[in-house]
Tab-separated table of C-alpha atoms in Angstrom:
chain	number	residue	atom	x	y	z
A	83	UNK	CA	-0.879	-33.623	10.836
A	84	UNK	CA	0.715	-31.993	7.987
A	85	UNK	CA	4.472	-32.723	9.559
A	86	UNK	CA	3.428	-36.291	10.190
A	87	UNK	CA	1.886	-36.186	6.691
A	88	UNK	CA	-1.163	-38.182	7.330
A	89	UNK	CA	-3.631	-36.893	4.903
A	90	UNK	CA	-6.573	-37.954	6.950
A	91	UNK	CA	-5.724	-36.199	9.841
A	92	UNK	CA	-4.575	-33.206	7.412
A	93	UNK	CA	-8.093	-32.897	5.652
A	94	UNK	CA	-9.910	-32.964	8.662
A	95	UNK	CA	-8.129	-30.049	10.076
A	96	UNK	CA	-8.508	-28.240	7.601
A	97	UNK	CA	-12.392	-29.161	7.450
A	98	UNK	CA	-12.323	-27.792	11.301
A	99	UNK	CA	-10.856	-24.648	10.663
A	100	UNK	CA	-13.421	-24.276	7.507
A	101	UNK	CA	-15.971	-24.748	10.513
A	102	UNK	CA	-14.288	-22.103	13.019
A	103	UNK	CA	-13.435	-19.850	10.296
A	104	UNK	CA	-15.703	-16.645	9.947
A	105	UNK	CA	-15.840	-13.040	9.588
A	106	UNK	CA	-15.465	-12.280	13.423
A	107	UNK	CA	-13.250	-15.036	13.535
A	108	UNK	CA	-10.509	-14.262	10.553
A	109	UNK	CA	-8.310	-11.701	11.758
A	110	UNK	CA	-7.293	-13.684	15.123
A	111	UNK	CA	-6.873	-16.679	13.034
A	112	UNK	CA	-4.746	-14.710	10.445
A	113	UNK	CA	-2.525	-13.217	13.673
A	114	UNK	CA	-2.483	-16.686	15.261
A	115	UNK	CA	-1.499	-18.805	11.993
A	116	UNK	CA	1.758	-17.264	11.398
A	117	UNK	CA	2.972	-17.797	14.812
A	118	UNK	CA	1.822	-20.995	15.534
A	119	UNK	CA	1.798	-23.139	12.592
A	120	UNK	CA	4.215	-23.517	9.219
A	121	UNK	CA	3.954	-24.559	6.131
A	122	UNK	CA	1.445	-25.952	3.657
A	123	UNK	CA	-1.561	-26.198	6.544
A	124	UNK	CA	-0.475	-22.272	7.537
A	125	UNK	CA	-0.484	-21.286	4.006
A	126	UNK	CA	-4.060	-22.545	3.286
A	127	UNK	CA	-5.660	-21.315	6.730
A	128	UNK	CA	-4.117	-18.081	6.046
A	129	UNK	CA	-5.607	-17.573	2.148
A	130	UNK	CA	-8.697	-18.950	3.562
A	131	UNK	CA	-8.707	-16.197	6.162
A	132	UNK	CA	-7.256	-13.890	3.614
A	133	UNK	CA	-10.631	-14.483	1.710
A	134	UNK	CA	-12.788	-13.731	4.394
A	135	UNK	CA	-11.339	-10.636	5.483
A	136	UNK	CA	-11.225	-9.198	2.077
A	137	UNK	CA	-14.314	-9.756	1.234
A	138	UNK	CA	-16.284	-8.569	4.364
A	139	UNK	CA	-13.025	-5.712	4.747
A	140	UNK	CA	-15.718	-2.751	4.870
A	141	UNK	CA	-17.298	-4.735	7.968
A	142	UNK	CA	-13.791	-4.788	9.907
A	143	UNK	CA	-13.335	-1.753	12.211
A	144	UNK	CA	-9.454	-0.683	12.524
A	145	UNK	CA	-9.068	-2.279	15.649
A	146	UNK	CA	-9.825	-5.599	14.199
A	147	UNK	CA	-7.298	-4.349	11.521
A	148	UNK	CA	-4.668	-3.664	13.480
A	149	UNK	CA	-4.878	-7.481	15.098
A	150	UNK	CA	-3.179	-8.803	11.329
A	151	UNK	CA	0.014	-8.913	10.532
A	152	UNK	CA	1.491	-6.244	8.333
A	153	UNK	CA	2.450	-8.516	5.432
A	154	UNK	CA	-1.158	-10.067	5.225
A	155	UNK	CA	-2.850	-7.046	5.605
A	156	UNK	CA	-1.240	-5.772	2.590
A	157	UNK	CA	-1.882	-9.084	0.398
A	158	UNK	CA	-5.121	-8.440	1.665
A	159	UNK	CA	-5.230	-4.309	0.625
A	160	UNK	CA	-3.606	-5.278	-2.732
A	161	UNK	CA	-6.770	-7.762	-4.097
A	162	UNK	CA	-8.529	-6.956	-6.622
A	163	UNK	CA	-11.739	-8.164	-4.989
A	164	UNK	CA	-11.540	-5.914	-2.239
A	165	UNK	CA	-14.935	-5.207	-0.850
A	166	UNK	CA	-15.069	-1.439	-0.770
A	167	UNK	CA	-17.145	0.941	-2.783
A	168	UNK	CA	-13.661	3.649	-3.143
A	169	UNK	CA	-10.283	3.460	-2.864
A	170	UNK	CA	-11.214	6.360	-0.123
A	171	UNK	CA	-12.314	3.819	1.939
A	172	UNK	CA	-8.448	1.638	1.694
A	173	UNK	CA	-6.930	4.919	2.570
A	174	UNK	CA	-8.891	6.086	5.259
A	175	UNK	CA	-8.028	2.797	6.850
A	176	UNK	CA	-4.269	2.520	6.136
A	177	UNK	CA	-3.769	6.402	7.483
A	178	UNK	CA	-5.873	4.862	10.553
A	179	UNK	CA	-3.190	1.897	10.878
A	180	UNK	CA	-0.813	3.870	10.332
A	181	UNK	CA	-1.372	6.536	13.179
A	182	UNK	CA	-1.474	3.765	15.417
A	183	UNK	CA	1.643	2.199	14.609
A	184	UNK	CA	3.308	5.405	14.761
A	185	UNK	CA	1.619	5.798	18.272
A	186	UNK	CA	2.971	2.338	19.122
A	187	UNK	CA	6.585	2.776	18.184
A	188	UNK	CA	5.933	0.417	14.981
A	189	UNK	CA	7.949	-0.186	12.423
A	190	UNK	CA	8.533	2.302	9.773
A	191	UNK	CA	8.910	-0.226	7.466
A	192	UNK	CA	5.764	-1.676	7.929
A	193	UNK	CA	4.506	1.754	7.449
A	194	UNK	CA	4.853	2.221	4.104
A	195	UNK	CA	4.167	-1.320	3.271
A	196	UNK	CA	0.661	-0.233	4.118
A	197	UNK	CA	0.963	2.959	1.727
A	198	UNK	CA	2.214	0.776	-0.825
A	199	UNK	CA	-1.070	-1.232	-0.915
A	200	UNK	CA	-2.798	2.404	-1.374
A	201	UNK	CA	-4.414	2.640	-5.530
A	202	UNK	CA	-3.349	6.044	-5.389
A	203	UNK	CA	-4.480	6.908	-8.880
A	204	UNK	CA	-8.018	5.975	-8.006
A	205	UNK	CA	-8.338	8.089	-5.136
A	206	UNK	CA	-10.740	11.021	-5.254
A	207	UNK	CA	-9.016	14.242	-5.777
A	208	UNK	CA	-10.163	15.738	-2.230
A	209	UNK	CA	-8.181	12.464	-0.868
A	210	UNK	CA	-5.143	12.904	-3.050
A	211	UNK	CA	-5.132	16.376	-1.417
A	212	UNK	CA	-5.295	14.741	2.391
A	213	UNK	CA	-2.558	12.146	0.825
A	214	UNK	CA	-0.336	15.103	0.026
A	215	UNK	CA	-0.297	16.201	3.593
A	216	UNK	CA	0.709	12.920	4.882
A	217	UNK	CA	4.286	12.751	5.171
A	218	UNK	CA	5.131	9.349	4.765
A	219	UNK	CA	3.738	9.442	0.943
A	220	UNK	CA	6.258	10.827	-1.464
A	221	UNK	CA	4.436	13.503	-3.456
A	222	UNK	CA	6.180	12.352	-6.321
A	223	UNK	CA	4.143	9.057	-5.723
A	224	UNK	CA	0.938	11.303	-6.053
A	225	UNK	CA	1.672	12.909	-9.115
A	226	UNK	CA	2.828	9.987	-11.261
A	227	UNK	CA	-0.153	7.949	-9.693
A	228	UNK	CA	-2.852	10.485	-11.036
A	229	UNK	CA	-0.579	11.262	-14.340
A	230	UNK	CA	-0.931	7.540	-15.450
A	231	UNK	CA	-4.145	6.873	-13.818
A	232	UNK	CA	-5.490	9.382	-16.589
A	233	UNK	CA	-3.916	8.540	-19.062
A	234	UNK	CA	-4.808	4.649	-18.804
A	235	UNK	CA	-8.450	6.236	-18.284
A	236	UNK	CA	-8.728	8.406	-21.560
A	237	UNK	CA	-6.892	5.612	-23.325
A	238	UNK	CA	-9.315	2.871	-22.031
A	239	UNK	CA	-12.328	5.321	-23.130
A	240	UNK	CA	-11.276	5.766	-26.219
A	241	UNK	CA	-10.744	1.973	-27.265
A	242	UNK	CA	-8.821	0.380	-29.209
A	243	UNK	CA	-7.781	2.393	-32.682
């Protein structure tokens, strides 16, 4: 509909999708968009998804995860509306993906995409001590990630002078 560009058509797609779309429903979609469809119609089934995954992401188990592509899963680990109560709870679930696309001969790449989505500065210290053992973060990463996350803290409490 969208290559024919008949708007009808178009908008009523879409308005099916809104109907299939839901939280058990959004990672295969997400998987399946990128594959099957292009452009504009893609893009909007894919936020839409986006949307729902993010903000039911502490319902997901890894396995329902690891069924989205890399580079949506990240846009999706990089939002600000994020629903998790710690950034514990992002890295506990990247070092999950991550084990298992080391165990699948994934892409190292990919990898540290996943890493990169990480808020290291806002995880607890116990985690930034499990972080340090993992070898695909740089422990330089660690140390400039807790550096500026207190300093933006103490700066932030003190307010404006």
């Amino acid at each position: 509909a969208d290559a024919l560009q008949i708007r009808s058509l178009f908008l009523l797609c879409v308005e099916g999708i809104n109907e299939l779309l839901s939280v058990t429903s959004a990672p295969k979609i997400l998987a399946d968009t990128g594959a099957l469809l292009g452009g504009a119609l893609a893009e909007q089934i894919q936020r839409a998804s986006q949307d729902v995954v993010a903000e039911n992401f502490d319902a997901y188990p890894v396995e329902e995860l690891q069924r989205i592509p890399t580079s949506q899963l990240v846009q999706i680990l990089r939002r600000d509306d994020l629903s998790v109560v710690h950034e514990n709870e992002v890295f506990d679930r990247v070092i999950a993906l991550a084990e298992h696309l080391a165990e699948e001969g994934g892409c190292a790449e990919d990898v540290a995409q996943l890493w990169q989505a990480v808020r290291f500065g806002a995880l607890s210290n116990s985690y930034v001590i499990k972080a340090a053992h993992v070898e695909a973060i740089p422990k330089m990463v660690l140390i400039w990630a807790k550096v500026l996350h207190r300093k933006c803290g103490s700066s932030l409490l003190q307010g404006p002078n």
